[in-house]
PDB file of C-alpha atoms in Angstrom:
ATOM      1  CA  UNK A  27      -9.339 -17.941 -22.736  1.00  0.00           C
ATOM      2  CA  UNK A  28     -10.422 -18.445 -26.283  1.00  0.00           C
ATOM      3  CA  UNK A  29     -10.412 -15.246 -28.685  1.00  0.00           C
ATOM      4  CA  UNK A  30     -13.369 -14.445 -29.579  1.00  0.00           C
ATOM      5  CA  UNK A  31     -14.228 -12.220 -33.277  1.00  0.00           C
ATOM      6  CA  UNK A  32     -17.330  -9.902 -33.315  1.00  0.00           C
ATOM      7  CA  UNK A  33     -18.526  -7.138 -35.815  1.00  0.00           C
ATOM      8  CA  UNK A  34     -17.879  -3.848 -34.660  1.00  0.00           C
ATOM      9  CA  UNK A  35     -21.449  -2.627 -35.187  1.00  0.00           C
ATOM     10  CA  UNK A  36     -24.985  -3.765 -36.759  1.00  0.00           C
ATOM     11  CA  UNK A  37     -28.158  -2.299 -37.213  1.00  0.00           C
ATOM     12  CA  UNK A  38     -31.855  -3.806 -36.583  1.00  0.00           C
ATOM     13  CA  UNK A  39     -34.999  -2.686 -37.286  1.00  0.00           C
ATOM     14  CA  UNK A  40     -37.469  -2.254 -34.134  1.00  0.00           C
ATOM     15  CA  UNK A  41     -39.604  -5.701 -33.890  1.00  0.00           C
ATOM     16  CA  UNK A  42     -37.463  -7.671 -36.037  1.00  0.00           C
ATOM     17  CA  UNK A  43     -34.948 -10.330 -34.804  1.00  0.00           C
ATOM     18  CA  UNK A  44     -31.439  -9.252 -34.008  1.00  0.00           C
ATOM     19  CA  UNK A  45     -28.889 -11.694 -34.844  1.00  0.00           C
ATOM     20  CA  UNK A  46     -25.441 -11.249 -33.382  1.00  0.00           C
ATOM     21  CA  UNK A  47     -22.459 -13.335 -34.684  1.00  0.00           C
ATOM     22  CA  UNK A  48     -19.404 -14.202 -32.371  1.00  0.00           C
ATOM     23  CA  UNK A  49     -16.071 -16.602 -34.007  1.00  0.00           C
ATOM     24  CA  UNK A  50     -14.464 -18.481 -31.511  1.00  0.00           C
ATOM     25  CA  UNK A  51     -12.314 -20.983 -33.631  1.00  0.00           C
ATOM     26  CA  UNK A  52      -9.689 -21.706 -30.935  1.00  0.00           C
ATOM     27  CA  UNK A  53     -12.539 -22.610 -27.976  1.00  0.00           C
ATOM     28  CA  UNK A  54     -11.497 -25.954 -25.956  1.00  0.00           C
ATOM     29  CA  UNK A  55     -13.667 -28.198 -24.866  1.00  0.00           C
ATOM     30  CA  UNK A  56     -14.270 -26.871 -21.193  1.00  0.00           C
ATOM     31  CA  UNK A  57     -15.002 -23.235 -22.073  1.00  0.00           C
ATOM     32  CA  UNK A  58     -18.245 -21.956 -22.140  1.00  0.00           C
ATOM     33  CA  UNK A  59     -19.831 -18.703 -24.093  1.00  0.00           C
ATOM     34  CA  UNK A  60     -21.061 -15.854 -22.337  1.00  0.00           C
ATOM     35  CA  UNK A  61     -23.279 -12.784 -23.400  1.00  0.00           C
ATOM     36  CA  UNK A  62     -23.122  -9.685 -21.719  1.00  0.00           C
ATOM     37  CA  UNK A  63     -24.463  -6.644 -22.835  1.00  0.00           C
ATOM     38  CA  UNK A  64     -23.674  -2.937 -21.727  1.00  0.00           C
ATOM     39  CA  UNK A  65     -26.209  -0.075 -22.145  1.00  0.00           C
ATOM     40  CA  UNK A  66     -24.450   3.234 -22.160  1.00  0.00           C
ATOM     41  CA  UNK A  67     -23.488   4.201 -18.771  1.00  0.00           C
ATOM     42  CA  UNK A  68     -24.746   1.038 -17.056  1.00  0.00           C
ATOM     43  CA  UNK A  69     -23.446  -1.771 -15.654  1.00  0.00           C
ATOM     44  CA  UNK A  70     -22.647  -4.965 -17.799  1.00  0.00           C
ATOM     45  CA  UNK A  71     -25.570  -7.172 -17.728  1.00  0.00           C
ATOM     46  CA  UNK A  72     -25.750 -10.970 -18.094  1.00  0.00           C
ATOM     47  CA  UNK A  73     -27.921 -12.201 -20.807  1.00  0.00           C
ATOM     48  CA  UNK A  74     -27.188 -15.701 -21.724  1.00  0.00           C
ATOM     49  CA  UNK A  75     -24.399 -18.711 -21.706  1.00  0.00           C
ATOM     50  CA  UNK A  76     -23.827 -22.301 -22.773  1.00  0.00           C
ATOM     51  CA  UNK A  77     -21.680 -24.874 -23.557  1.00  0.00           C
ATOM     52  CA  UNK A  78     -22.579 -27.099 -26.274  1.00  0.00           C
ATOM     53  CA  UNK A  79     -26.513 -27.007 -26.164  1.00  0.00           C
ATOM     54  CA  UNK A  80     -28.310 -24.051 -27.526  1.00  0.00           C
ATOM     55  CA  UNK A  81     -30.071 -22.265 -24.902  1.00  0.00           C
ATOM     56  CA  UNK A  82     -32.845 -19.904 -24.757  1.00  0.00           C
ATOM     57  CA  UNK A  83     -34.138 -17.940 -21.498  1.00  0.00           C
ATOM     58  CA  UNK A  84     -36.748 -14.778 -21.343  1.00  0.00           C
ATOM     59  CA  UNK A  85     -33.990 -12.454 -22.806  1.00  0.00           C
ATOM     60  CA  UNK A  86     -32.666 -14.533 -25.826  1.00  0.00           C
ATOM     61  CA  UNK A  87     -31.540 -17.712 -27.351  1.00  0.00           C
ATOM     62  CA  UNK A  88     -28.141 -18.728 -27.836  1.00  0.00           C
ATOM     63  CA  UNK A  89     -27.101 -21.228 -30.994  1.00  0.00           C
ATOM     64  CA  UNK A  90     -23.975 -22.756 -30.796  1.00  0.00           C
ATOM     65  CA  UNK A  91     -22.463 -24.411 -33.800  1.00  0.00           C
ATOM     66  CA  UNK A  92     -21.868 -28.169 -33.766  1.00  0.00           C
ATOM     67  CA  UNK A  93     -18.092 -27.683 -33.812  1.00  0.00           C
ATOM     68  CA  UNK A  94     -18.300 -24.833 -31.069  1.00  0.00           C
ATOM     69  CA  UNK A  95     -16.242 -22.459 -33.727  1.00  0.00           C
ATOM     70  CA  UNK A  96     -18.849 -19.819 -33.594  1.00  0.00           C
ATOM     71  CA  UNK A  97     -22.385 -18.722 -31.979  1.00  0.00           C
ATOM     72  CA  UNK A  98     -25.349 -16.423 -32.531  1.00  0.00           C
ATOM     73  CA  UNK A  99     -27.030 -14.626 -29.958  1.00  0.00           C
ATOM     74  CA  UNK A 100     -30.760 -13.971 -31.166  1.00  0.00           C
ATOM     75  CA  UNK A 101     -33.226 -11.094 -29.901  1.00  0.00           C
ATOM     76  CA  UNK A 102     -36.139 -12.058 -31.033  1.00  0.00           C
ATOM     77  CA  UNK A 103     -38.078  -9.226 -31.005  1.00  0.00           C
ATOM     78  CA  UNK A 104     -35.733  -6.133 -30.741  1.00  0.00           C
ATOM     79  CA  UNK A 105     -36.893  -2.853 -29.144  1.00  0.00           C
ATOM     80  CA  UNK A 106     -35.096   0.246 -28.830  1.00  0.00           C
ATOM     81  CA  UNK A 107     -34.162  -0.632 -25.292  1.00  0.00           C
ATOM     82  CA  UNK A 108     -31.772  -3.249 -26.871  1.00  0.00           C
ATOM     83  CA  UNK A 109     -29.599  -0.734 -28.473  1.00  0.00           C
ATOM     84  CA  UNK A 110     -26.384  -1.691 -26.172  1.00  0.00           C
ATOM     85  CA  UNK A 111     -22.502  -3.140 -26.645  1.00  0.00           C
ATOM     86  CA  UNK A 112     -22.820  -6.617 -26.984  1.00  0.00           C
ATOM     87  CA  UNK A 113     -19.969  -8.844 -25.706  1.00  0.00           C
ATOM     88  CA  UNK A 114     -19.284 -12.157 -26.359  1.00  0.00           C
ATOM     89  CA  UNK A 115     -16.979 -13.962 -24.103  1.00  0.00           C
ATOM     90  CA  UNK A 116     -15.571 -17.472 -24.038  1.00  0.00           C
ATOM     91  CA  UNK A 117     -13.744 -19.119 -20.667  1.00  0.00           C
ATOM     92  CA  UNK A 118     -13.970 -22.028 -18.385  1.00  0.00           C
ATOM     93  CA  UNK A 119     -14.714 -20.086 -15.349  1.00  0.00           C
ATOM     94  CA  UNK A 120     -17.345 -17.485 -15.130  1.00  0.00           C
ATOM     95  CA  UNK A 121     -14.419 -15.269 -12.881  1.00  0.00           C
ATOM     96  CA  UNK A 122     -11.725 -15.640 -10.600  1.00  0.00           C
ATOM     97  CA  UNK A 123      -8.156 -15.731 -11.633  1.00  0.00           C
ATOM     98  CA  UNK A 124      -6.295 -12.443 -12.015  1.00  0.00           C
ATOM     99  CA  UNK A 125      -7.557 -11.676 -15.385  1.00  0.00           C
ATOM    100  CA  UNK A 126     -11.427 -11.597 -14.827  1.00  0.00           C
ATOM    101  CA  UNK A 127     -13.723 -11.314 -17.584  1.00  0.00           C
ATOM    102  CA  UNK A 128     -12.318  -9.733 -21.152  1.00  0.00           C
ATOM    103  CA  UNK A 129     -14.674  -7.734 -22.697  1.00  0.00           C
ATOM    104  CA  UNK A 130     -13.270  -6.740 -25.799  1.00  0.00           C
ATOM    105  CA  UNK A 131     -14.608  -4.406 -27.805  1.00  0.00           C
ATOM    106  CA  UNK A 132     -18.439  -5.847 -28.897  1.00  0.00           C
ATOM    107  CA  UNK A 133     -20.727  -5.525 -31.031  1.00  0.00           C
ATOM    108  CA  UNK A 134     -22.302  -2.168 -30.833  1.00  0.00           C
ATOM    109  CA  UNK A 135     -26.240  -2.805 -31.859  1.00  0.00           C
ATOM    110  CA  UNK A 136     -28.409   0.061 -33.082  1.00  0.00           C
ATOM    111  CA  UNK A 137     -32.199  -0.362 -32.971  1.00  0.00           C
ATOM    112  CA  UNK A 138     -33.910   1.466 -35.681  1.00  0.00           C
ATOM    113  CA  UNK A 139     -37.337   2.579 -34.829  1.00  0.00           C
TER     114      UNK A 139
ATOM    115  CA  UNK B  26     -34.751  -7.728  -5.960  1.00  0.00           C
ATOM    116  CA  UNK B  27     -32.069  -5.454  -4.862  1.00  0.00           C
ATOM    117  CA  UNK B  28     -29.221  -7.701  -6.628  1.00  0.00           C
ATOM    118  CA  UNK B  29     -25.496  -5.706  -6.526  1.00  0.00           C
ATOM    119  CA  UNK B  30     -25.978  -2.071  -4.558  1.00  0.00           C
ATOM    120  CA  UNK B  31     -23.121  -0.025  -5.175  1.00  0.00           C
ATOM    121  CA  UNK B  32     -22.927   3.226  -3.166  1.00  0.00           C
ATOM    122  CA  UNK B  33     -22.613   6.138  -3.974  1.00  0.00           C
ATOM    123  CA  UNK B  34     -23.162   6.413  -7.426  1.00  0.00           C
ATOM    124  CA  UNK B  35     -20.790   9.601  -8.194  1.00  0.00           C
ATOM    125  CA  UNK B  36     -18.189  10.701  -6.032  1.00  0.00           C
ATOM    126  CA  UNK B  37     -15.650  13.962  -6.538  1.00  0.00           C
ATOM    127  CA  UNK B  38     -12.649  13.618  -4.696  1.00  0.00           C
ATOM    128  CA  UNK B  39      -9.066  15.751  -4.004  1.00  0.00           C
ATOM    129  CA  UNK B  40      -5.966  14.039  -5.195  1.00  0.00           C
ATOM    130  CA  UNK B  41      -4.754  12.704  -1.539  1.00  0.00           C
ATOM    131  CA  UNK B  42      -8.206  12.243  -0.131  1.00  0.00           C
ATOM    132  CA  UNK B  43      -8.945   8.316   0.826  1.00  0.00           C
ATOM    133  CA  UNK B  44     -12.369   7.065   0.546  1.00  0.00           C
ATOM    134  CA  UNK B  45     -14.846   3.585   0.536  1.00  0.00           C
ATOM    135  CA  UNK B  46     -16.486   2.394  -2.335  1.00  0.00           C
ATOM    136  CA  UNK B  47     -19.444   0.193  -1.137  1.00  0.00           C
ATOM    137  CA  UNK B  48     -20.908  -2.877  -2.665  1.00  0.00           C
ATOM    138  CA  UNK B  49     -23.370  -5.469  -1.270  1.00  0.00           C
ATOM    139  CA  UNK B  50     -25.332  -8.257  -2.555  1.00  0.00           C
ATOM    140  CA  UNK B  51     -28.284  -9.940  -1.075  1.00  0.00           C
ATOM    141  CA  UNK B  52     -28.029 -13.062  -3.246  1.00  0.00           C
ATOM    142  CA  UNK B  53     -25.994 -15.147  -1.153  1.00  0.00           C
ATOM    143  CA  UNK B  54     -23.025 -15.118  -3.723  1.00  0.00           C
ATOM    144  CA  UNK B  55     -19.360 -16.338  -2.796  1.00  0.00           C
ATOM    145  CA  UNK B  56     -17.759 -15.044  -5.512  1.00  0.00           C
ATOM    146  CA  UNK B  57     -17.348 -10.893  -5.602  1.00  0.00           C
ATOM    147  CA  UNK B  58     -15.062  -8.858  -7.855  1.00  0.00           C
ATOM    148  CA  UNK B  59     -14.218  -4.941  -8.511  1.00  0.00           C
ATOM    149  CA  UNK B  60     -13.521  -3.841 -12.066  1.00  0.00           C
ATOM    150  CA  UNK B  61     -12.423  -0.213 -13.357  1.00  0.00           C
ATOM    151  CA  UNK B  62     -13.726   1.024 -16.801  1.00  0.00           C
ATOM    152  CA  UNK B  63     -12.179   3.970 -18.232  1.00  0.00           C
ATOM    153  CA  UNK B  64     -13.532   5.583 -21.513  1.00  0.00           C
ATOM    154  CA  UNK B  65     -13.196   3.416 -24.482  1.00  0.00           C
ATOM    155  CA  UNK B  66     -12.023   0.896 -22.738  1.00  0.00           C
ATOM    156  CA  UNK B  67     -12.897  -2.924 -21.452  1.00  0.00           C
ATOM    157  CA  UNK B  68     -13.495  -3.582 -17.857  1.00  0.00           C
ATOM    158  CA  UNK B  69      -9.897  -4.447 -15.699  1.00  0.00           C
ATOM    159  CA  UNK B  70     -10.127  -6.407 -12.974  1.00  0.00           C
ATOM    160  CA  UNK B  71      -8.935  -4.584  -9.343  1.00  0.00           C
ATOM    161  CA  UNK B  72      -9.417  -7.552  -6.819  1.00  0.00           C
ATOM    162  CA  UNK B  73     -11.412 -10.386  -6.025  1.00  0.00           C
ATOM    163  CA  UNK B  74     -12.881 -12.767  -3.139  1.00  0.00           C
ATOM    164  CA  UNK B  75     -13.744 -16.430  -3.521  1.00  0.00           C
ATOM    165  CA  UNK B  76     -15.644 -16.143  -0.109  1.00  0.00           C
ATOM    166  CA  UNK B  77     -15.728 -14.258   3.151  1.00  0.00           C
ATOM    167  CA  UNK B  78     -12.149 -13.871   4.749  1.00  0.00           C
ATOM    168  CA  UNK B  79     -10.569 -14.360   1.340  1.00  0.00           C
ATOM    169  CA  UNK B  80      -9.310 -11.749  -1.115  1.00  0.00           C
ATOM    170  CA  UNK B  81      -7.024 -11.747  -3.799  1.00  0.00           C
ATOM    171  CA  UNK B  82      -5.184  -9.003  -6.584  1.00  0.00           C
ATOM    172  CA  UNK B  83      -6.445  -8.705  -9.951  1.00  0.00           C
ATOM    173  CA  UNK B  84      -4.894  -7.050 -13.164  1.00  0.00           C
ATOM    174  CA  UNK B  85      -4.695  -3.455 -11.423  1.00  0.00           C
ATOM    175  CA  UNK B  86      -4.610  -4.010  -7.682  1.00  0.00           C
ATOM    176  CA  UNK B  87      -2.147  -1.007  -6.935  1.00  0.00           C
ATOM    177  CA  UNK B  88      -3.654   1.533  -4.995  1.00  0.00           C
ATOM    178  CA  UNK B  89      -6.841  -0.159  -3.926  1.00  0.00           C
ATOM    179  CA  UNK B  90      -7.217  -2.100  -0.646  1.00  0.00           C
ATOM    180  CA  UNK B  91     -10.424  -4.825  -0.324  1.00  0.00           C
ATOM    181  CA  UNK B  92     -11.767  -6.540   2.700  1.00  0.00           C
ATOM    182  CA  UNK B  93     -14.244  -9.459   2.651  1.00  0.00           C
ATOM    183  CA  UNK B  94     -15.700  -9.952   6.354  1.00  0.00           C
ATOM    184  CA  UNK B  95     -19.327 -10.702   5.557  1.00  0.00           C
ATOM    185  CA  UNK B  96     -20.650 -12.545   2.290  1.00  0.00           C
ATOM    186  CA  UNK B  97     -22.785  -9.970   1.566  1.00  0.00           C
ATOM    187  CA  UNK B  98     -20.018  -7.049   1.375  1.00  0.00           C
ATOM    188  CA  UNK B  99     -17.063  -6.248  -0.634  1.00  0.00           C
ATOM    189  CA  UNK B 100     -16.061  -2.674   0.167  1.00  0.00           C
ATOM    190  CA  UNK B 101     -13.171  -1.127  -2.118  1.00  0.00           C
ATOM    191  CA  UNK B 102     -10.966   1.456  -0.273  1.00  0.00           C
ATOM    192  CA  UNK B 103      -8.824   3.974  -2.284  1.00  0.00           C
ATOM    193  CA  UNK B 104      -5.912   4.825   0.027  1.00  0.00           C
ATOM    194  CA  UNK B 105      -4.709   8.061  -1.055  1.00  0.00           C
ATOM    195  CA  UNK B 106      -6.823   8.871  -4.233  1.00  0.00           C
ATOM    196  CA  UNK B 107      -4.345   9.834  -7.409  1.00  0.00           C
ATOM    197  CA  UNK B 108      -5.747  11.263 -10.906  1.00  0.00           C
ATOM    198  CA  UNK B 109      -5.471   8.299 -12.965  1.00  0.00           C
ATOM    199  CA  UNK B 110      -7.961   6.674 -10.699  1.00  0.00           C
ATOM    200  CA  UNK B 111     -10.983   8.828 -12.559  1.00  0.00           C
ATOM    201  CA  UNK B 112     -12.918   5.883 -13.736  1.00  0.00           C
ATOM    202  CA  UNK B 113     -16.197   4.108 -13.456  1.00  0.00           C
ATOM    203  CA  UNK B 114     -15.729   1.577 -10.739  1.00  0.00           C
ATOM    204  CA  UNK B 115     -18.503  -1.699 -11.008  1.00  0.00           C
ATOM    205  CA  UNK B 116     -18.660  -4.812  -8.392  1.00  0.00           C
ATOM    206  CA  UNK B 117     -19.894  -7.838  -9.413  1.00  0.00           C
ATOM    207  CA  UNK B 118     -21.097 -11.305  -7.696  1.00  0.00           C
ATOM    208  CA  UNK B 119     -21.666 -14.465  -8.912  1.00  0.00           C
ATOM    209  CA  UNK B 120     -22.649 -17.918  -7.084  1.00  0.00           C
ATOM    210  CA  UNK B 121     -19.082 -19.180  -7.479  1.00  0.00           C
ATOM    211  CA  UNK B 122     -16.085 -18.354  -9.644  1.00  0.00           C
ATOM    212  CA  UNK B 123     -16.872 -22.058 -11.682  1.00  0.00           C
ATOM    213  CA  UNK B 124     -18.175 -22.452 -15.068  1.00  0.00           C
ATOM    214  CA  UNK B 125     -21.618 -21.518 -15.979  1.00  0.00           C
ATOM    215  CA  UNK B 126     -21.794 -18.587 -13.333  1.00  0.00           C
ATOM    216  CA  UNK B 127     -23.242 -15.315 -14.557  1.00  0.00           C
ATOM    217  CA  UNK B 128     -21.782 -12.395 -13.184  1.00  0.00           C
ATOM    218  CA  UNK B 129     -24.309  -9.939 -11.713  1.00  0.00           C
ATOM    219  CA  UNK B 130     -23.360  -6.458 -12.180  1.00  0.00           C
ATOM    220  CA  UNK B 131     -23.852  -3.425 -10.066  1.00  0.00           C
ATOM    221  CA  UNK B 132     -25.025  -0.018 -11.576  1.00  0.00           C
ATOM    222  CA  UNK B 133     -21.343   1.351 -10.923  1.00  0.00           C
ATOM    223  CA  UNK B 134     -19.642   4.218  -9.035  1.00  0.00           C
ATOM    224  CA  UNK B 135     -18.214   7.037 -11.132  1.00  0.00           C
ATOM    225  CA  UNK B 136     -15.415   9.019  -9.225  1.00  0.00           C
ATOM    226  CA  UNK B 137     -13.572  11.729 -10.250  1.00  0.00           C
ATOM    227  CA  UNK B 138     -10.384  12.821  -8.401  1.00  0.00           C
ATOM    228  CA  UNK B 139      -9.265  16.427  -9.145  1.00  0.00           C
TER     229      UNK B 139
END
């Protein structure tokens, strides 16, 4: 799996858009970019994923650069409930294999009132 | 809209006791897996299953057994609990293990071994 680099922490004002960056410069052509988050003491929650094109769902938007070496997760109108650790994961398969999902340290997003 | 259901939510065991952590999903997912998460650390894969009757080991399988007799259920058994198995356990499922399939996680079982 390609290595990812995320900022350790970020702040965002409530109601504003939260933009979370992720660098994955060694990504290969068949690797997807997945985003998950973990709110304190809860199970990880899937947010969105993409391969090449930008994606949008009811939770967020995912912008992938043309060279696929970086991406940005956008929460359009952040609320206090969006305070969580956000993980960017790059891999071919969504599961399987002996290594499973590697969540790393992620970005601790703090939404300020 | 149950998704992935884990029981119990909390459990305290004595060293040497055995127990089964239950995981059930109602989404007809083929792929299921078990992770453990220790304080300040990421998730580590214990066991996984790509379909009923098929299981395989993950990164940290020692001390745990699994079986997959139905598509819906994937129980995790601790054979003889040890303090090192104190952790939060998460079960996850997806339609398949192929690329582009999101993993859905349960809310976890918090297990303490005394």
